[in-house]
JSON list of C-alpha atoms in Angstrom, two decimals:
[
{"chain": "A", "resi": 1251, "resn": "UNK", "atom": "CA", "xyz": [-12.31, -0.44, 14.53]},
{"chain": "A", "resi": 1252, "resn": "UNK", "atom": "CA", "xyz": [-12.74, -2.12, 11.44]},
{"chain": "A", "resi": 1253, "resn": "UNK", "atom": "CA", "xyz": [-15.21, 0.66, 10.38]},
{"chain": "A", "resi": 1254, "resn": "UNK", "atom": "CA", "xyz": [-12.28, 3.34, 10.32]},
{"chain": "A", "resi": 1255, "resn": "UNK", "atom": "CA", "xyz": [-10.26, 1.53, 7.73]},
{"chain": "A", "resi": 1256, "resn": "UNK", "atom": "CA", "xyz": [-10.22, 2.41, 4.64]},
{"chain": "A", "resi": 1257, "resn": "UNK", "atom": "CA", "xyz": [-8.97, -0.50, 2.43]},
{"chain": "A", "resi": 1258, "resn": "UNK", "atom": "CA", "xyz": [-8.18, -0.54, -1.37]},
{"chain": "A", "resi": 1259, "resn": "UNK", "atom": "CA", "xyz": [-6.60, -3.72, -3.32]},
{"chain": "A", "resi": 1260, "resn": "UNK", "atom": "CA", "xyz": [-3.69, -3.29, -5.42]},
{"chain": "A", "resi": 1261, "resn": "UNK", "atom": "CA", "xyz": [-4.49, -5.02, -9.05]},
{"chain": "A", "resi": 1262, "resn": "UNK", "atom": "CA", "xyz": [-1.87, -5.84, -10.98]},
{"chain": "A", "resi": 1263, "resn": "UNK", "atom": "CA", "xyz": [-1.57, -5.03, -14.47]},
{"chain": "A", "resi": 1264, "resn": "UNK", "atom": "CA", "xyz": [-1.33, -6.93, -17.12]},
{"chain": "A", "resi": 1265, "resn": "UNK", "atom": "CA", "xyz": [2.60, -5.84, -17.73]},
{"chain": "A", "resi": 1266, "resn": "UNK", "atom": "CA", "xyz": [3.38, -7.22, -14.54]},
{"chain": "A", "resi": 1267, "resn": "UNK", "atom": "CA", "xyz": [1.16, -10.13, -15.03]},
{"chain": "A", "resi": 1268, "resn": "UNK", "atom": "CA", "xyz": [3.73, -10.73, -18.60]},
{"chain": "A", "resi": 1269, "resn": "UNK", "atom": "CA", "xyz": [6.70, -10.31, -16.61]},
{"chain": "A", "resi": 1270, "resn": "UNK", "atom": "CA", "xyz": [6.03, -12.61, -13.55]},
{"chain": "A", "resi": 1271, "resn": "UNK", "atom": "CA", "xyz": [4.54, -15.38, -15.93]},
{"chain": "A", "resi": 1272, "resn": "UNK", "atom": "CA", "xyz": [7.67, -14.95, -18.26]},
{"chain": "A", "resi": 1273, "resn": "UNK", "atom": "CA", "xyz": [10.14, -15.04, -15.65]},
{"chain": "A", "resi": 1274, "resn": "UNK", "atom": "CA", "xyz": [9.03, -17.76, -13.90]},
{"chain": "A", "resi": 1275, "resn": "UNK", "atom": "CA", "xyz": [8.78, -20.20, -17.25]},
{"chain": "A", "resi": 1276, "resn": "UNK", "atom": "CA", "xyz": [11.41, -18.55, -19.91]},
{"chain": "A", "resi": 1277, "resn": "UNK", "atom": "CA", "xyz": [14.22, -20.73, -17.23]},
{"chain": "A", "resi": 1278, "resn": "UNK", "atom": "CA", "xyz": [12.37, -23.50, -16.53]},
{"chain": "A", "resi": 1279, "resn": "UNK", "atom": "CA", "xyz": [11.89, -23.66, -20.66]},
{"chain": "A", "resi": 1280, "resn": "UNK", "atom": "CA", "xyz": [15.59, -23.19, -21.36]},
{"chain": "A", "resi": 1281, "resn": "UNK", "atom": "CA", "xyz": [16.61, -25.51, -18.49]},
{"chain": "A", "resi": 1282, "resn": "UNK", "atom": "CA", "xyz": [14.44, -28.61, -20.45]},
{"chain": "A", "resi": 1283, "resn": "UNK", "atom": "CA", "xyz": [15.99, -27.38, -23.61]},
{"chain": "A", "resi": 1284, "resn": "UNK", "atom": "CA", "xyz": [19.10, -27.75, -22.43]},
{"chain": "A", "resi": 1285, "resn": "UNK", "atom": "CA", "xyz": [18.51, -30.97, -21.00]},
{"chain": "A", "resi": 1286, "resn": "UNK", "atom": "CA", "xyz": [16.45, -32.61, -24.40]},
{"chain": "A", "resi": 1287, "resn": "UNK", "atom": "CA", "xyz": [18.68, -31.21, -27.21]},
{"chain": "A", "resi": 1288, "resn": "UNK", "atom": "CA", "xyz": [22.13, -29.83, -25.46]},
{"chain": "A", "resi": 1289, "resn": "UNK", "atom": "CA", "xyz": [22.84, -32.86, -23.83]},
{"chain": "A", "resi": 1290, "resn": "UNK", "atom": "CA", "xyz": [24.11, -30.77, -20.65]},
{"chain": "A", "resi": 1291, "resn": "UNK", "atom": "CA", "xyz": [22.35, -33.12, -18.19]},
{"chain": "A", "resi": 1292, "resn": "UNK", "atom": "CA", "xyz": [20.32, -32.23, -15.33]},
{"chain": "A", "resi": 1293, "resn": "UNK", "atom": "CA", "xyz": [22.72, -29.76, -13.36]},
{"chain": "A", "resi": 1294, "resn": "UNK", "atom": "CA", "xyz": [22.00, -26.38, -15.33]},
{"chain": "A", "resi": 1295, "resn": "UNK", "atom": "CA", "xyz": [18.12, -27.18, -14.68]},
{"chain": "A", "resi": 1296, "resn": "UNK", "atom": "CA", "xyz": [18.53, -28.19, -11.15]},
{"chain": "A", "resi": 1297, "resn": "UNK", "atom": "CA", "xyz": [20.72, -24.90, -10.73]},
{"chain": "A", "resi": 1298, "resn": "UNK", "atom": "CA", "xyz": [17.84, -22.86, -12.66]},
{"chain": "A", "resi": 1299, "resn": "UNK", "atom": "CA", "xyz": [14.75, -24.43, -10.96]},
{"chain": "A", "resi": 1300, "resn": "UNK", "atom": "CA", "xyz": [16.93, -23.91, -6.99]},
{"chain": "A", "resi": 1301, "resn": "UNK", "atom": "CA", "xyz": [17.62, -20.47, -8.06]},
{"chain": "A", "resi": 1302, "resn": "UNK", "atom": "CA", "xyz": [14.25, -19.75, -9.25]},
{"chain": "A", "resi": 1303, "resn": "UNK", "atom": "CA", "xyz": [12.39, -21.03, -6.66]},
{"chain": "A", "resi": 1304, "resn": "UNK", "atom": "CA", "xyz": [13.19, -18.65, -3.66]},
{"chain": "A", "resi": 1305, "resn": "UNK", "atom": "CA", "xyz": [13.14, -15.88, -6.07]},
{"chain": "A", "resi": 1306, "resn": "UNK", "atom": "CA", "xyz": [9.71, -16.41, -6.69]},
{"chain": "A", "resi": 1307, "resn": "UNK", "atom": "CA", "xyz": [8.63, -17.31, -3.65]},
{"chain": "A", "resi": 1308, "resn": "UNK", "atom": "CA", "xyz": [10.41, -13.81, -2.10]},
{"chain": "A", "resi": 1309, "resn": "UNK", "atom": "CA", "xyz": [9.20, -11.23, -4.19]},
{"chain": "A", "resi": 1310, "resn": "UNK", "atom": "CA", "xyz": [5.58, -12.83, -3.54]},
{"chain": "A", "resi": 1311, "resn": "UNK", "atom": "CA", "xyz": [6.09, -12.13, -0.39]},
{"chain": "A", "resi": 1312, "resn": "UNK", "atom": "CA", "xyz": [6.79, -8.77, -0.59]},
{"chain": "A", "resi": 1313, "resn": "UNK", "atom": "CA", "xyz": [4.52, -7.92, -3.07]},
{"chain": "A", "resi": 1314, "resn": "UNK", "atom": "CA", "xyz": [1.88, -5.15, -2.58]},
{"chain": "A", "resi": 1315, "resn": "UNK", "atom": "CA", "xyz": [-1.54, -6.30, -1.90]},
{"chain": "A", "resi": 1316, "resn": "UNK", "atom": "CA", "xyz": [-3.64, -3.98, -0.20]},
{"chain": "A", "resi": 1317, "resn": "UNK", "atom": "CA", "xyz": [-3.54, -0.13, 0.83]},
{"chain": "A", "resi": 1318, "resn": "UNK", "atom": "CA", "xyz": [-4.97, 0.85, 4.03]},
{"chain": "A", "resi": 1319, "resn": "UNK", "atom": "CA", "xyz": [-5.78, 4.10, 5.52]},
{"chain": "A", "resi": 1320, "resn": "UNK", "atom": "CA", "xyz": [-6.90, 4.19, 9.05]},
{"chain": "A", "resi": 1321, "resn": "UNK", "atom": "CA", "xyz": [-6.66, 7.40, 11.40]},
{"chain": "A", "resi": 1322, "resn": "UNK", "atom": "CA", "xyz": [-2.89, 6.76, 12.20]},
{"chain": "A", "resi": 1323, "resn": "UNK", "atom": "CA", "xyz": [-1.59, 5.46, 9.31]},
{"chain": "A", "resi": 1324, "resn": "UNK", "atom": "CA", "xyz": [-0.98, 4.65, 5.46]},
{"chain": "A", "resi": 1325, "resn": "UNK", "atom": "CA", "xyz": [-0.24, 0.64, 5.59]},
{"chain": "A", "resi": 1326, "resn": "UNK", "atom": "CA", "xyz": [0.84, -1.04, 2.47]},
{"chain": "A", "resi": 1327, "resn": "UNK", "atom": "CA", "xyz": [-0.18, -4.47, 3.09]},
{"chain": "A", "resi": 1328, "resn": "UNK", "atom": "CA", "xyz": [2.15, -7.24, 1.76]},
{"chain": "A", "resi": 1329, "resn": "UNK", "atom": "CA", "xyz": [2.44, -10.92, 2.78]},
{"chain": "A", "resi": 1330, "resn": "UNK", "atom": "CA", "xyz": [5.63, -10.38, 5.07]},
{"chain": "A", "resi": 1331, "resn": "UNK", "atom": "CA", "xyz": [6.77, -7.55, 6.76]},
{"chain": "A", "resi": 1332, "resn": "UNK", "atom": "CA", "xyz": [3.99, -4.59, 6.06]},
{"chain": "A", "resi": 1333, "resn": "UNK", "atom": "CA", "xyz": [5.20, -1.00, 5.36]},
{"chain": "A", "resi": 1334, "resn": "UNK", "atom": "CA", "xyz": [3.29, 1.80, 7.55]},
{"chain": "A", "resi": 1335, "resn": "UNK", "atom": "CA", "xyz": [3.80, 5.28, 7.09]},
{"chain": "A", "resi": 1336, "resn": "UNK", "atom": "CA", "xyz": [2.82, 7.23, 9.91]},
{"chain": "A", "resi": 1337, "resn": "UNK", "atom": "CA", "xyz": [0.09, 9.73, 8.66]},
{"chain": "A", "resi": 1338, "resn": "UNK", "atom": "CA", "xyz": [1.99, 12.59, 10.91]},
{"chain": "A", "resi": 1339, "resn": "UNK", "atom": "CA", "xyz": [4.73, 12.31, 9.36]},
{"chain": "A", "resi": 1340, "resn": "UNK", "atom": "CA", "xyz": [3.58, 12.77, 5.77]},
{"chain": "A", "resi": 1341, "resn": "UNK", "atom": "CA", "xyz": [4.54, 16.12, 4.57]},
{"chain": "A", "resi": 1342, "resn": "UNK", "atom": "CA", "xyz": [3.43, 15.92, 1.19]},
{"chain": "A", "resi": 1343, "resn": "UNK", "atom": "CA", "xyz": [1.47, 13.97, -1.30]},
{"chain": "A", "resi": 1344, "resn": "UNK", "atom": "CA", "xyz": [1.43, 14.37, -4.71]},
{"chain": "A", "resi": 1345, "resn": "UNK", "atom": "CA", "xyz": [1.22, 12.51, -8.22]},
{"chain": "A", "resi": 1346, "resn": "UNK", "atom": "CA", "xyz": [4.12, 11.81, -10.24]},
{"chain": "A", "resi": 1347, "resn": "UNK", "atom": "CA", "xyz": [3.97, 10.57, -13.80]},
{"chain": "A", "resi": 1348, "resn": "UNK", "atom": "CA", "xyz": [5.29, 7.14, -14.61]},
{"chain": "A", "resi": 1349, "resn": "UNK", "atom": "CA", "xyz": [8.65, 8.32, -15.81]},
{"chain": "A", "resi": 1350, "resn": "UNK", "atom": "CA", "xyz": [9.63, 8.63, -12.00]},
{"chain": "A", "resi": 1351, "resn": "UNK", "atom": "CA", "xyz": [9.65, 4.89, -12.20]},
{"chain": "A", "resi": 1352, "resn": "UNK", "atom": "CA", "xyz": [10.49, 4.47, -16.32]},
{"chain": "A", "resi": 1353, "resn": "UNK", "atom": "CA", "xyz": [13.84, 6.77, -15.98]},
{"chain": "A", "resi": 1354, "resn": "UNK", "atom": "CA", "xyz": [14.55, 6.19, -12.37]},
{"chain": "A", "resi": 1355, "resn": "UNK", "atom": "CA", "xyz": [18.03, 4.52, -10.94]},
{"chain": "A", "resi": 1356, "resn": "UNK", "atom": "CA", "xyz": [17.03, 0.77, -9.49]},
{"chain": "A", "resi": 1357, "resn": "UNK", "atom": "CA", "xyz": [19.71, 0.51, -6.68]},
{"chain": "A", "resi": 1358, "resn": "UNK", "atom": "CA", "xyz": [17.95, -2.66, -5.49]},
{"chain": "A", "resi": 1359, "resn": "UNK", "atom": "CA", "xyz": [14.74, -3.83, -6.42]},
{"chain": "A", "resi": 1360, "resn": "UNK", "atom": "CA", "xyz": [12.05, -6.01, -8.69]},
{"chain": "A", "resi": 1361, "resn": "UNK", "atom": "CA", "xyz": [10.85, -4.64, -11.94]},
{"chain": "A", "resi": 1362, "resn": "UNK", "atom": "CA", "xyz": [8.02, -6.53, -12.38]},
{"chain": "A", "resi": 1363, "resn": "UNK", "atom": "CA", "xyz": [7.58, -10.14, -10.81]},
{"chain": "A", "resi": 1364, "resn": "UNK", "atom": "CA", "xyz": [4.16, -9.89, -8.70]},
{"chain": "A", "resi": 1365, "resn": "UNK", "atom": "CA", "xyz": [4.81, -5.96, -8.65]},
{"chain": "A", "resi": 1366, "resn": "UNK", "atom": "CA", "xyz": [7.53, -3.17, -9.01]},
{"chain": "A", "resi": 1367, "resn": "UNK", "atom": "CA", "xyz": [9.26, -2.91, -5.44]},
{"chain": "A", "resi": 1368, "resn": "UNK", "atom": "CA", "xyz": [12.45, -1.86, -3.79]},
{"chain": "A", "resi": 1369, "resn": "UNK", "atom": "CA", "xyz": [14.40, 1.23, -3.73]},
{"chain": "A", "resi": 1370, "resn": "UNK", "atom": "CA", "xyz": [14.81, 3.78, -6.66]},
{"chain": "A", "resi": 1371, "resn": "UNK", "atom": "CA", "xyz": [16.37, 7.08, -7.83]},
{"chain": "A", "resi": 1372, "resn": "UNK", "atom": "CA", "xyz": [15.03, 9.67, -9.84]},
{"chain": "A", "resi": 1373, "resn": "UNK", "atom": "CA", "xyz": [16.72, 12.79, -10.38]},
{"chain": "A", "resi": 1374, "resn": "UNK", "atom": "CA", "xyz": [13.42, 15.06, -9.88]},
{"chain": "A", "resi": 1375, "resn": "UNK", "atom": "CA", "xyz": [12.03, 13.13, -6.56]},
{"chain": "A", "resi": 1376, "resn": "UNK", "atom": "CA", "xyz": [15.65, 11.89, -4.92]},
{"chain": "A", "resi": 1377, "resn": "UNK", "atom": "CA", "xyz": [15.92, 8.38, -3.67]},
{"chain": "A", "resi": 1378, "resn": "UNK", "atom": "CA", "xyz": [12.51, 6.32, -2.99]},
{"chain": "A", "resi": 1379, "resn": "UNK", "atom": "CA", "xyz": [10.73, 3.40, -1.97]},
{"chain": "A", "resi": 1380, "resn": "UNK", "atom": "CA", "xyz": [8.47, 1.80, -4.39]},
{"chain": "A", "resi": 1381, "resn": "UNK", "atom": "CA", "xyz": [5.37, -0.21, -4.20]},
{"chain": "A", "resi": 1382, "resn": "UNK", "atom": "CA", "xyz": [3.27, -0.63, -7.28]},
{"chain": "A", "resi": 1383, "resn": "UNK", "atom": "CA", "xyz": [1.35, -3.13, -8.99]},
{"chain": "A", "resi": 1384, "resn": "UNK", "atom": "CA", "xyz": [0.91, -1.07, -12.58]},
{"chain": "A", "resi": 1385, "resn": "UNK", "atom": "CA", "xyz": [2.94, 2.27, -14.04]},
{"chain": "A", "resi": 1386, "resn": "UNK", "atom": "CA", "xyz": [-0.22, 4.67, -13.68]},
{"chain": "A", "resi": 1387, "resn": "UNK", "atom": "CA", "xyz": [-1.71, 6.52, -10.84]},
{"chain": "A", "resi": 1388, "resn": "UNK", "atom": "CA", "xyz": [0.76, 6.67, -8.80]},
{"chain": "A", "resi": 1389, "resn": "UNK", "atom": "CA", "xyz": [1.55, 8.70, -5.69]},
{"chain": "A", "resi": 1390, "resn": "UNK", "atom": "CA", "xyz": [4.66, 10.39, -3.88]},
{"chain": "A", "resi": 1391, "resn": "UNK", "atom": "CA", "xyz": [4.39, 10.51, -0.72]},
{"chain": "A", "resi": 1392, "resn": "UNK", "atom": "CA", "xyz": [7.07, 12.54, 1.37]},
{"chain": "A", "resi": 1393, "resn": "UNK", "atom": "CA", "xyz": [7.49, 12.18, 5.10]},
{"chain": "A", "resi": 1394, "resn": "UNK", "atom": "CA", "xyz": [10.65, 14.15, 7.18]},
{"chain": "A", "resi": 1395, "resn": "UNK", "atom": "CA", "xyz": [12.75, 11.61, 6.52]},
{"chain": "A", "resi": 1396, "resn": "UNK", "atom": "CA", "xyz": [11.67, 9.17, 3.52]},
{"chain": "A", "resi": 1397, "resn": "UNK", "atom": "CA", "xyz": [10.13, 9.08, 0.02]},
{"chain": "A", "resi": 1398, "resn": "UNK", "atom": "CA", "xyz": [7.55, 6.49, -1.51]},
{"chain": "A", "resi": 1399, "resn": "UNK", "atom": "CA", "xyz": [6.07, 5.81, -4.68]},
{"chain": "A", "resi": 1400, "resn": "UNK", "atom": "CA", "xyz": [2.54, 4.01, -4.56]},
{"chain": "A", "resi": 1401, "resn": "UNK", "atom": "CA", "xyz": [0.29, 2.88, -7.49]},
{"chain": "A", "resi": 1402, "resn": "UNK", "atom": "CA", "xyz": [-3.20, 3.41, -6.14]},
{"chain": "A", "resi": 1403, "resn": "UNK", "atom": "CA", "xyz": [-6.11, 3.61, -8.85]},
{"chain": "A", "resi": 1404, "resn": "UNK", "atom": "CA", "xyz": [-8.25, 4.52, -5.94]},
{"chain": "A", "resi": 1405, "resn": "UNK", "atom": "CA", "xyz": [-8.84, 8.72, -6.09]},
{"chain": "A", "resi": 1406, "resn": "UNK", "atom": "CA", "xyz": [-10.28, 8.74, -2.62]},
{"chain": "A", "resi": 1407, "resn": "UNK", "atom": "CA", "xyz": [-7.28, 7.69, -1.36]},
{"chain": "A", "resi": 1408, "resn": "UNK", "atom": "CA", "xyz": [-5.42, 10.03, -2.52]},
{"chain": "A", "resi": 1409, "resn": "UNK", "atom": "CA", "xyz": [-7.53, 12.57, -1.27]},
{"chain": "A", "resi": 1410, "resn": "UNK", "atom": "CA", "xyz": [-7.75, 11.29, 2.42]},
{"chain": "A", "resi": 1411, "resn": "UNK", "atom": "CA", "xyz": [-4.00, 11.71, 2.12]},
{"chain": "A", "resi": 1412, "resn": "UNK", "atom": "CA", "xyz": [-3.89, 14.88, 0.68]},
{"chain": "A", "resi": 1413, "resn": "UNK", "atom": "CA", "xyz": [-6.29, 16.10, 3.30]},
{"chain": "A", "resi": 1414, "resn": "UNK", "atom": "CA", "xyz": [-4.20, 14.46, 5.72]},
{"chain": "A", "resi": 1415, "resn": "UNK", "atom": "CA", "xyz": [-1.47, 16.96, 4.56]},
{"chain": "A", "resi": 1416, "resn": "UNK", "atom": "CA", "xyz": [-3.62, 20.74, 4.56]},
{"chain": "A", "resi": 1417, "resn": "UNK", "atom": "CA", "xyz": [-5.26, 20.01, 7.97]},
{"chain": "A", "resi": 1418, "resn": "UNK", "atom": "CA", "xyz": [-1.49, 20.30, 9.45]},
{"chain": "A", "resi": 1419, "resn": "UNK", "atom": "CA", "xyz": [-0.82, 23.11, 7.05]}
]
């Protein structure tokens, strides 16, 4: 079955490489610096380095890492807990310019460690789910019922989708 798969890795861009990097030791640089020259002792870095740590270790997690098309469905591949999107359901696929994610509403999500995830709202697309790795090429796709965002450099992707979408028109 393997050989009906299509399968595309997500690389993440160098803006998301900044921000995962920087979040992860801006804290853990502040927490020493309070230690060494604040004389605060070790509870605001122990409190930094706790809170830090499952952060980190979540949003890894759930981080994008591979798109795969097979004859049933769109699967974003993370770590934990996969999203598919039922290719029958899809009733449109289109791309959207990176404002939908530059302008848009976060109502609970990560802007940038390992990837840009969670849910959004834009006033020209609605309310979303997004999955991206960089802030170019990306792709709405609408089902009945839900909205997502994608970052796919991959063009033949997006065609097998779109062509998903005129074979039921």
């Amino acid at each position: 079955m393997a050989s009906n798969m299509y399968i595309v890795p997500m690389k993440r861009s160098a803006t998301v490489w900044i921000a995962t990097v920087s979040t992860m030791l801006l804290p853990l640089f502040f927490g020493l610096f309070l230690y060494f020259f604040e004389d605060a002792g070790w509870l605001p870095s122990a409190v930094l380095l706790l809170t830090l740590a499952p952060v980190s270790v979540v949003t890894w997690l759930l981080a994008p890492r591979t798109l795969m098309i097979d004859r049933n469905a769109l699967t974003v591949g993370r770590r934990m807990q996969p999203v598919e999107i039922s290719l029958g359901d899809i009733v449109r696929v289109e791309r959207v310019e990176s404002k939908v994610v530059r302008r848009a509403i976060r109502k609970m999500g990560n802007g940038g460690m390992w990837a840009y995830t969670g849910r959004y709202y834009h006033s020209s697309v609605g309310n979303y789910q997004l999955f991206a790795t960089e802030l170019r090429n990306l792709i709405l796709i609408e089902t009945h019922d839900k909205k997502y965002v994608i970052s796919s450099v991959d063009t033949h992707m997006y065609r097998m989708l779109r062509d998903c979408v005129e074979t039921k028109a």
